Structure formats: C-alpha cells, structure tokens
XYZ file of C-alpha atoms in Angstrom:
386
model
C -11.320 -8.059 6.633
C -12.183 -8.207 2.520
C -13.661 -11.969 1.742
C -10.470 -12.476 -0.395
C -8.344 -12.477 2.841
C -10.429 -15.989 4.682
C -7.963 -18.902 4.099
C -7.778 -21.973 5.821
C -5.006 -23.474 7.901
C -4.189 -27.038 6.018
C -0.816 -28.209 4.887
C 0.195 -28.069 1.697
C 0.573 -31.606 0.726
C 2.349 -31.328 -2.739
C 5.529 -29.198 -1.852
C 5.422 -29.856 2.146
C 8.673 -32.112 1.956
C 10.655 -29.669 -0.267
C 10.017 -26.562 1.528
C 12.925 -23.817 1.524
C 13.926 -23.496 4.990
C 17.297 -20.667 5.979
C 19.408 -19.425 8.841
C 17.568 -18.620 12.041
C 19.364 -14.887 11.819
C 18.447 -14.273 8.771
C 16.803 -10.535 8.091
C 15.766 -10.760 4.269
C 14.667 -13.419 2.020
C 12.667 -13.322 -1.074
C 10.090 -15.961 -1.834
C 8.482 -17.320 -5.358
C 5.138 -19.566 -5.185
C 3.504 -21.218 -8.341
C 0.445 -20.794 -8.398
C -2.283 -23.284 -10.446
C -6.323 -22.190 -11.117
C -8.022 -25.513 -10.723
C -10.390 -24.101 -13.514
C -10.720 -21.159 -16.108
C -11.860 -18.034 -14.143
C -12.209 -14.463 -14.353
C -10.215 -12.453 -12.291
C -11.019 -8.399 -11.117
C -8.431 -6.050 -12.111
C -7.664 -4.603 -8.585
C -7.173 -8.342 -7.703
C -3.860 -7.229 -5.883
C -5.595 -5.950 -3.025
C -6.858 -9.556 -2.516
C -3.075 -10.801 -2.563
C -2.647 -7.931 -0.022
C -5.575 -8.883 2.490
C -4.763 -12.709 2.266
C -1.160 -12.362 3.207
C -2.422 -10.108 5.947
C -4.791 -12.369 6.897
C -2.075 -15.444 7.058
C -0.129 -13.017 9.431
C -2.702 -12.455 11.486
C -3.634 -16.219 12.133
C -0.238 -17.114 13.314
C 0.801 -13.616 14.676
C -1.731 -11.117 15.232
C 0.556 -8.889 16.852
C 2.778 -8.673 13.668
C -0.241 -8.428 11.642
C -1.479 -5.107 13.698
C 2.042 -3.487 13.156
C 1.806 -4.519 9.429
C -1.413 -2.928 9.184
C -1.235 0.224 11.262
C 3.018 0.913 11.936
C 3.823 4.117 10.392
C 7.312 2.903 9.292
C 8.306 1.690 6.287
C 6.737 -1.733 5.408
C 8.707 -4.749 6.274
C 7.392 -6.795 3.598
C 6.229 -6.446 -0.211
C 4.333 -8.903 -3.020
C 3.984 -8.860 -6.590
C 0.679 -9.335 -9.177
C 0.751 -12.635 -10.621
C 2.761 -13.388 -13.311
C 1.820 -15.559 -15.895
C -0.799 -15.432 -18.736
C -2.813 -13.507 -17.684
C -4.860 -11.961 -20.634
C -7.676 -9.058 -20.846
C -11.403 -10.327 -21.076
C -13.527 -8.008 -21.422
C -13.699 -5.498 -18.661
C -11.439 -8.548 -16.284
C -8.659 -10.736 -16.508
C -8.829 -14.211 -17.346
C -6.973 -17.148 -15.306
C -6.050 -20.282 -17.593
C -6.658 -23.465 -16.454
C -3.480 -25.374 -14.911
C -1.083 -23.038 -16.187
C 0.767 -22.355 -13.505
C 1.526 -18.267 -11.798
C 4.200 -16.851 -9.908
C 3.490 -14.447 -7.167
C 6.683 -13.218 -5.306
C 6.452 -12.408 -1.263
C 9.695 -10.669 0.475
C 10.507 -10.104 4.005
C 12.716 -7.065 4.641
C 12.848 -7.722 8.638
C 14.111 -10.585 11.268
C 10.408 -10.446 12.399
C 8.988 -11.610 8.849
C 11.399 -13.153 8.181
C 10.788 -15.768 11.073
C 7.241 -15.742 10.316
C 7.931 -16.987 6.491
C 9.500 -19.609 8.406
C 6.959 -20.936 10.368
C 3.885 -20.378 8.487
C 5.791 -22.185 5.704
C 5.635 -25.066 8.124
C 1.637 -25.270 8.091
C 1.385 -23.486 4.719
C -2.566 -23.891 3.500
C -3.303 -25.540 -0.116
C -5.038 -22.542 -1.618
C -4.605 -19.352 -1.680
C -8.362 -18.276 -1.963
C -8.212 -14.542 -4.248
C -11.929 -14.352 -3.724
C -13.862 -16.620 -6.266
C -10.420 -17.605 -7.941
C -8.656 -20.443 -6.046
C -5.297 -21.083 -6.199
C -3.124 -24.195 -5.437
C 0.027 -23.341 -4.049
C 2.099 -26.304 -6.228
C 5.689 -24.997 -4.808
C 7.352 -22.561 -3.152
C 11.046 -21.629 -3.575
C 13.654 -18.910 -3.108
C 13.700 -16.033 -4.994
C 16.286 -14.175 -3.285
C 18.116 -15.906 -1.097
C 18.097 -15.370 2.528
C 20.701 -12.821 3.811
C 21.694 -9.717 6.588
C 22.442 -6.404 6.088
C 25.811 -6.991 7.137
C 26.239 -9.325 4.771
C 24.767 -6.912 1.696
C 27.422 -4.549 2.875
C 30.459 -6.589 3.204
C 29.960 -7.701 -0.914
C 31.902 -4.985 -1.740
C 32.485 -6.048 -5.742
C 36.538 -6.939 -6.829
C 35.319 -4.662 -9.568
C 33.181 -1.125 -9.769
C 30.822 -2.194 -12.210
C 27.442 -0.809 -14.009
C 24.189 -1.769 -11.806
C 21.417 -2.690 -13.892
C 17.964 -1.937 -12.298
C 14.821 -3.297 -14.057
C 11.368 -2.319 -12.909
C 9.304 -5.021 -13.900
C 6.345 -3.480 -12.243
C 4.776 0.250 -12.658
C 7.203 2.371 -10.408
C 6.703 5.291 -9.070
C 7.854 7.860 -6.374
C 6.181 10.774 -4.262
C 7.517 14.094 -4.616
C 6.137 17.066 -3.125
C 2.596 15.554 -2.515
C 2.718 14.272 -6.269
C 3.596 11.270 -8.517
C 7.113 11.670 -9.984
C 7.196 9.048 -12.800
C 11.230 8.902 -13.341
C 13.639 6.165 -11.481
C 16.506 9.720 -10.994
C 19.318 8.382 -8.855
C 18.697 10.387 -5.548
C 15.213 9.047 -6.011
C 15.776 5.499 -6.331
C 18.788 5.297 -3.905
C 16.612 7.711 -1.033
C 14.157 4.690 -1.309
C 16.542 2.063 -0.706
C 17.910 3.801 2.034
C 15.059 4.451 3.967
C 14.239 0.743 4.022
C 18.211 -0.148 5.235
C 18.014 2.505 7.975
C 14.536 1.436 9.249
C 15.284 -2.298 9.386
C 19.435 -2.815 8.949
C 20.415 -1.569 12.597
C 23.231 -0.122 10.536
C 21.685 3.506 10.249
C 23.400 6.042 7.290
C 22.977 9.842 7.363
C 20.938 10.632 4.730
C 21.617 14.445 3.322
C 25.829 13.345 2.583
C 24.665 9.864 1.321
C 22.300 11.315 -0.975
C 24.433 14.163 -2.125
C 27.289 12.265 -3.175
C 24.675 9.831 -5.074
C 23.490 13.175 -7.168
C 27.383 13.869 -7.826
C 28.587 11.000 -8.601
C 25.990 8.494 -10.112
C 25.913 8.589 -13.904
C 23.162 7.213 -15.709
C 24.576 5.339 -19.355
C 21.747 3.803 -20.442
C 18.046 3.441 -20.032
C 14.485 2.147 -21.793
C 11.478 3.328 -19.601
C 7.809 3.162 -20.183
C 5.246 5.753 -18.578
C 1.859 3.992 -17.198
C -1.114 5.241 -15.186
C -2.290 2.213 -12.977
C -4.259 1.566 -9.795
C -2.290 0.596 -6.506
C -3.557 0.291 -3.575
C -7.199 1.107 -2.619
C -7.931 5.127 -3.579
C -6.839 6.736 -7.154
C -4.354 5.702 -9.422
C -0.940 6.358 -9.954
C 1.658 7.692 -12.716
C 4.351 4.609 -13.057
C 7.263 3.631 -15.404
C 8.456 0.439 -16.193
C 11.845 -0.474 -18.024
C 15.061 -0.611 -17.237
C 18.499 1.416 -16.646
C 21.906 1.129 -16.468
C 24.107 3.510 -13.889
C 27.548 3.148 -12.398
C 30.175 5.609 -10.132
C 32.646 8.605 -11.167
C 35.923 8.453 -11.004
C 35.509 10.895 -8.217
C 32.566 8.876 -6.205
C 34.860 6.482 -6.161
C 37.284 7.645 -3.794
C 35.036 7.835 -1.078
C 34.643 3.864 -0.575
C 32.175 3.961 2.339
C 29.871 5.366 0.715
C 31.038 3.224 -2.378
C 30.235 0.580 -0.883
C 26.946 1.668 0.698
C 25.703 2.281 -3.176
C 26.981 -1.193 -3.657
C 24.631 -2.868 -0.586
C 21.387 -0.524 -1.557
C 21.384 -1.806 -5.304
C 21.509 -5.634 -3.818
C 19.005 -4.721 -1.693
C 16.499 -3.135 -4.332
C 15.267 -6.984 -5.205
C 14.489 -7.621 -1.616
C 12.331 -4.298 -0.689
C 11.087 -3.057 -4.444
C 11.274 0.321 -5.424
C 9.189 3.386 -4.718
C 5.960 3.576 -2.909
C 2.951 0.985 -2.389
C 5.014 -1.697 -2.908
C 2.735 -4.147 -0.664
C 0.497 -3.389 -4.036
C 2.547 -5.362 -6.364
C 4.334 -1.911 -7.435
C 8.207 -1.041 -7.469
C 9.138 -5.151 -8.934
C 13.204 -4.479 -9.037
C 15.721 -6.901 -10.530
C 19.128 -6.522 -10.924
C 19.374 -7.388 -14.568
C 17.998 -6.020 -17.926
C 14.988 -7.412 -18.071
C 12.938 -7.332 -21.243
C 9.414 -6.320 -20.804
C 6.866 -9.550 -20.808
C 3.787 -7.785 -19.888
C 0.756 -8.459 -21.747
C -0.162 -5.746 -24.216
C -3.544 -6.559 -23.858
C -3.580 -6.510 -20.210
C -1.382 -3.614 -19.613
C -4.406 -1.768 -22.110
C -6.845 -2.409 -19.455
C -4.490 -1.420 -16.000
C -4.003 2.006 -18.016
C -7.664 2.169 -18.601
C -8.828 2.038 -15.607
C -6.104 4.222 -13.977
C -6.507 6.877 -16.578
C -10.467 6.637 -15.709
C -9.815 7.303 -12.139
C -6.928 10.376 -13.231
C -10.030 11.838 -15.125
C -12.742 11.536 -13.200
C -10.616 12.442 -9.594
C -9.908 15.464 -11.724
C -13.460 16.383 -12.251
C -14.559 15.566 -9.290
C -12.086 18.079 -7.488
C -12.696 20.916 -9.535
C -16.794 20.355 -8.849
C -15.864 20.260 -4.934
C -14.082 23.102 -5.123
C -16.673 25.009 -6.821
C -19.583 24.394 -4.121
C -16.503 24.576 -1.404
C -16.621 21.264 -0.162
C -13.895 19.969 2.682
C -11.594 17.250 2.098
C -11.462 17.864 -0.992
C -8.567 15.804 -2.601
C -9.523 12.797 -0.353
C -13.336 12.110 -1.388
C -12.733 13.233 -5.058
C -10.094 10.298 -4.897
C -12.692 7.522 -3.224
C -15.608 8.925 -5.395
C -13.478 8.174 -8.564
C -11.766 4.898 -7.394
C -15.545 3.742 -7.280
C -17.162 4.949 -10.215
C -14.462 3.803 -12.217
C -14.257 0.475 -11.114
C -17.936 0.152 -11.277
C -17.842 0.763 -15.062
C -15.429 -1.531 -15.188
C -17.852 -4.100 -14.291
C -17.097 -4.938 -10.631
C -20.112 -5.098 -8.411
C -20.529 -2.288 -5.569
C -19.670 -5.714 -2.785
C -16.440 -6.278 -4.130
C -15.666 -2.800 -4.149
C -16.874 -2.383 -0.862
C -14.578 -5.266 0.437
C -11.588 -4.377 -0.958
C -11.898 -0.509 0.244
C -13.318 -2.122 3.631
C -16.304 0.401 3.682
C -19.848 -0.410 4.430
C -21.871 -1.367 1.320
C -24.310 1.401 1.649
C -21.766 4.212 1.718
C -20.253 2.831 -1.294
C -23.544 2.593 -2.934
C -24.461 6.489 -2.103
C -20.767 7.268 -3.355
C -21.424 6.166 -6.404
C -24.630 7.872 -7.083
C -23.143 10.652 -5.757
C -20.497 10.607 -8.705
C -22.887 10.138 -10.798
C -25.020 12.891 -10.175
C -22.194 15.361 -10.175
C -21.424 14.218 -13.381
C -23.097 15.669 -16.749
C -26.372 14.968 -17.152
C -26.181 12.684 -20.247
C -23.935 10.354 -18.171
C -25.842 10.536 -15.282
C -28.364 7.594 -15.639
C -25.669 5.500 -17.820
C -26.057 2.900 -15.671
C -28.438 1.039 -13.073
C -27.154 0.953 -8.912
C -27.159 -2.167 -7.438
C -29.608 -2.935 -4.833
C-alpha cells in the first residue's frame, strides 16, 4: 500500500460530538470534511491518488473484506472522492497548501455496504488525514448530500417538469470506443447514471429503451463547457470538460412518465455517484446547479501541463514501439509516459513508485528507458536517482 495510505486509528477530538449520523437503511449519502495544514507545505500534483489509497486504507482497517471488493470488484465503484478544494495555488512544478486555511474534500457512498461503513468509521474517525508529507486535521465533517434510497430518488417525481442543471465541477470525461469522448451528450451522461442505479438500486432498468428515449427526447438549451487534458488515476492522462449545462424533456418524452420519472431520479442521483469514469480520482464532481467555475487558473495551468506531457510523450512512445514491434504496446507506452512526465515535473522516482505501487527499480529502468528512446538531445536532460 503507497505511504500516503498509513493513518492511525485515534478519535477525532474537535468534531467527535457533532458528528452526522443517518438512517440505518440508508443506501447513499454524501459527505464534506474540512480539512486544515498545520503548516505551509508543498503538495505533488497527482496528490489524488494519496486521497484514493488513504480512504482505501481506512476501509481496510475496519473492513478488509469491503476494502478487497473496493479494490479488485469489477462492478461499478460504490464510492467516489473529490481533490481538495480550497486555495490551492501552483508553485513551481507542485501545489502549495496554506497554512490554517481550511479544504474541503467530498467522500460519497453509493451502496448500503459503504454506507454503513461511513457510519462506523465516523465513530473512531482519526485526527489526520496523513496525504504523505502533508498532514491534515480533519476540523469537521458534515453532510453534503443527504442520506437517502433509491426508492426514495424515484418517488420525487417533481409537481413540475423542469430544466436540470448539471455542473461538472471536476474534469469529466467518458469512454467511447476504447477512447476519451470529452462532451457531457445526453445518452452519455444519463448511460452513466444508470449503470450506477442498476448495479446498486435493486430497482434494475433496461437499458437500450431507457437510453433511446433519452436521445429522443432530451433537449439540451443551454451550456458553457471547458476542454482539459488532466491526469486521473495512475497511467496516462485524460481528455476532460468542465462547465455546466442546462437540459429538460419534449413534449413527447413526456408522455411516457416512467421513464419521466426515471430521468428525474438519475439527475438527483448524479451528485451522489459523479459523472463519467475514474471518479474514485476526484473526476466526474456533479452538482445540480450552475455552478461558476472557481478553479485556480494557475493551478488548472499545471494539471493541463502535465496531462498534455503524458498525451505527447504516450504518443511517441507508441509510435517508437510499434516501429521495433514491441507487445503491449498501448499499455507500457502509457506507464513509460506517466513516469517520465511526472519525473520532470519534479517528483522523485519513490513517490512515483508508491503511488503506481511498482517496485522502485522497475520504475527507475522505466524511466531510463524513456529516456533513451527519446531524441538524443533530450536524452541526458536529466540525472536518475540512485
């Protein structure tokens, strides 16, 4: 397990006695915690798969067999978690935590089973949440999204059919046809949503009718979207959007009121279960408002820098493999690149190492593999570690 994941198992003193607590058959509930750096601190851009391996890590000290289906079911995840949000600025080639101010980092549960375990590990919640050599104190937890079933999503049927707002306040995007597909299209967003409800509701939905009266009958009226390259997740990067849109119903998709209704319970569940894939990343953010952008320009610079790094050199990489017919092509062009870029971006070959869990030597040959596939003016830009 990656050194950000170790944790302890202490109370939380400060917010122990105002602790949200729910229904014991509850299936989804959305939690907020602020955050507070004791100190100023650096933080690695890829910190996200620290929040990853620590919340894995939590799960797997109270419930290791939850934490093995978390890590290795091949269904869709039951949870998801945000970045931080907060100032968080560009330094350099990192980010930079500020002293005492204070971060929220959003964890939600889309199943009974995580649910209940967000409602006993709140009971013996540690202080800090250790993101390797950035500690944070966990000052408060409340609810973000309050705890619910997916009956209950899909009784709310609305006295009025009104406009649905959807903002993705973190890079979104969706896989189509063994590529990124950068665009929040109805049948997209909704085929998400649905795949969550029928893997976790109980209340299953046929898919190909759903989804073809969604492509009839949603209209989009408005929309203000932003394309980003970012890195999610621990190989290559990925081509996101943020923004927002505004869709609503036909006249005609109106008349059928099941599935009127079933559009109805998907778009309150987007907050719960995010949008799109690698959403236990921090991507696929959803509200159901317009939500302005906030992100940092400065840091939002550096996340497309080092994703567009990793787009190039995956590129280059592939197209050299395929040249001197190497095998698994698309999968070690990917880890090669995912390497080299974050090592010019400053992090050492042991943090990368942790975070893709690979030994530290392999790693190390990786990247002076890269390198010497590279041109030869850029091969010796840089010393290796030792």
């Amino acid at each position: 397990m990656p050194k950000a994941a170790t944790s302890t198992r202490r109370k939380a003193e400060p917010q122990s006695e105002s602790l949200p607590t729910w229904a014991d058959d509850a299936e989804l509930v959305g939690l907020v915690f602020d955050l507070k750096p004791s100190t100023s601190t650096s933080l690695y851009s890829q910190y996200t798969i620290g929040l990853h391996a620590w919340f894995l890590d939590q799960v797997r000290q109270f419930n290791p067999e939850l934490s093995a289906y978390l890590h290795d079911g091949e269904s869709e995840k039951p949870f998801n978690i945000s970045a931080l949000e907060g100032q968080l600025l560009a330094s350099g080639r990192q980010l930079q935590l500020e002293a005492k101010q204070i971060y929220r980092w959003h964890v939600n549960a889309l199943s009974p089973r995580v649910v209940q375990f967000l409602k006993q590990w709140l009971a013996q919640l540690p202080q800090i949440l250790d993101l390797r050599d950035a500690p944070l104190q966990i000052k408060q937890v409340n609810i973000a999204h309050p705890a619910t079933t997916y009956a209950q999503l899909l009784q709310l049927l609305p006295e009025k059919h009104h406009n649905v707002n959807f903002s993705f306040v973190s890079p979104t995007s969706f896989r189509r046809k063994g590529h990124h597909f950068p665009l929040p299209v109805p049948v997209n967003l909704f085929h998400s949503y649905l795949r969550r409800w029928n893997d976790f509701s109980g209340i299953p939905i046929e898919q190909e009718p759903f989804l073809d009266w969604i492509d009839e009958g949603v209209i989009i009226h408005q929309h203000r979207l932003e394309s980003v390259k970012v890195v999610a997740g621990k190989r290559g990067s990925v081509t996101g959007f943020t923004g927002a849109m505004s869709c609503g119903l036909t006249k005609a998709a109106l008349a059928n009121s099941e599935f009127t209704r079933l559009f109805y319970a998907l778009a309150r569940l987007a907050p719960y279960c995010g949008t799109g894939h690698k959403t236990t990343f921090g991507l696929g953010q959803t509200r159901l408002d317009w939500v302005e952008p906030g992100t940092s320009v400065s840091t939002q610079v550096l996340t497309n820098l080092l994703g567009k790094r990793i787009d190039e050199l995956t590129l280059l990489f592939t197209a050299q493999r395929k040249r001197t017919g190497g095998d698994r092509t698309d999968k070690i062009a990917s880890t090669w690149a995912t390497i080299l870029a974050r090592r010019e971006m400053g992090e050492s070959l042991q943090v990368i190492s942790e975070d893709l869990e690979m030994p530290y030597a392999t790693v190390k040959t990786y990247v002076k593999l890269a390198r010497r596939t590279l041109k030869p003016e850029n091969a010796n830009k840089r010393d290796f570690e030792s």
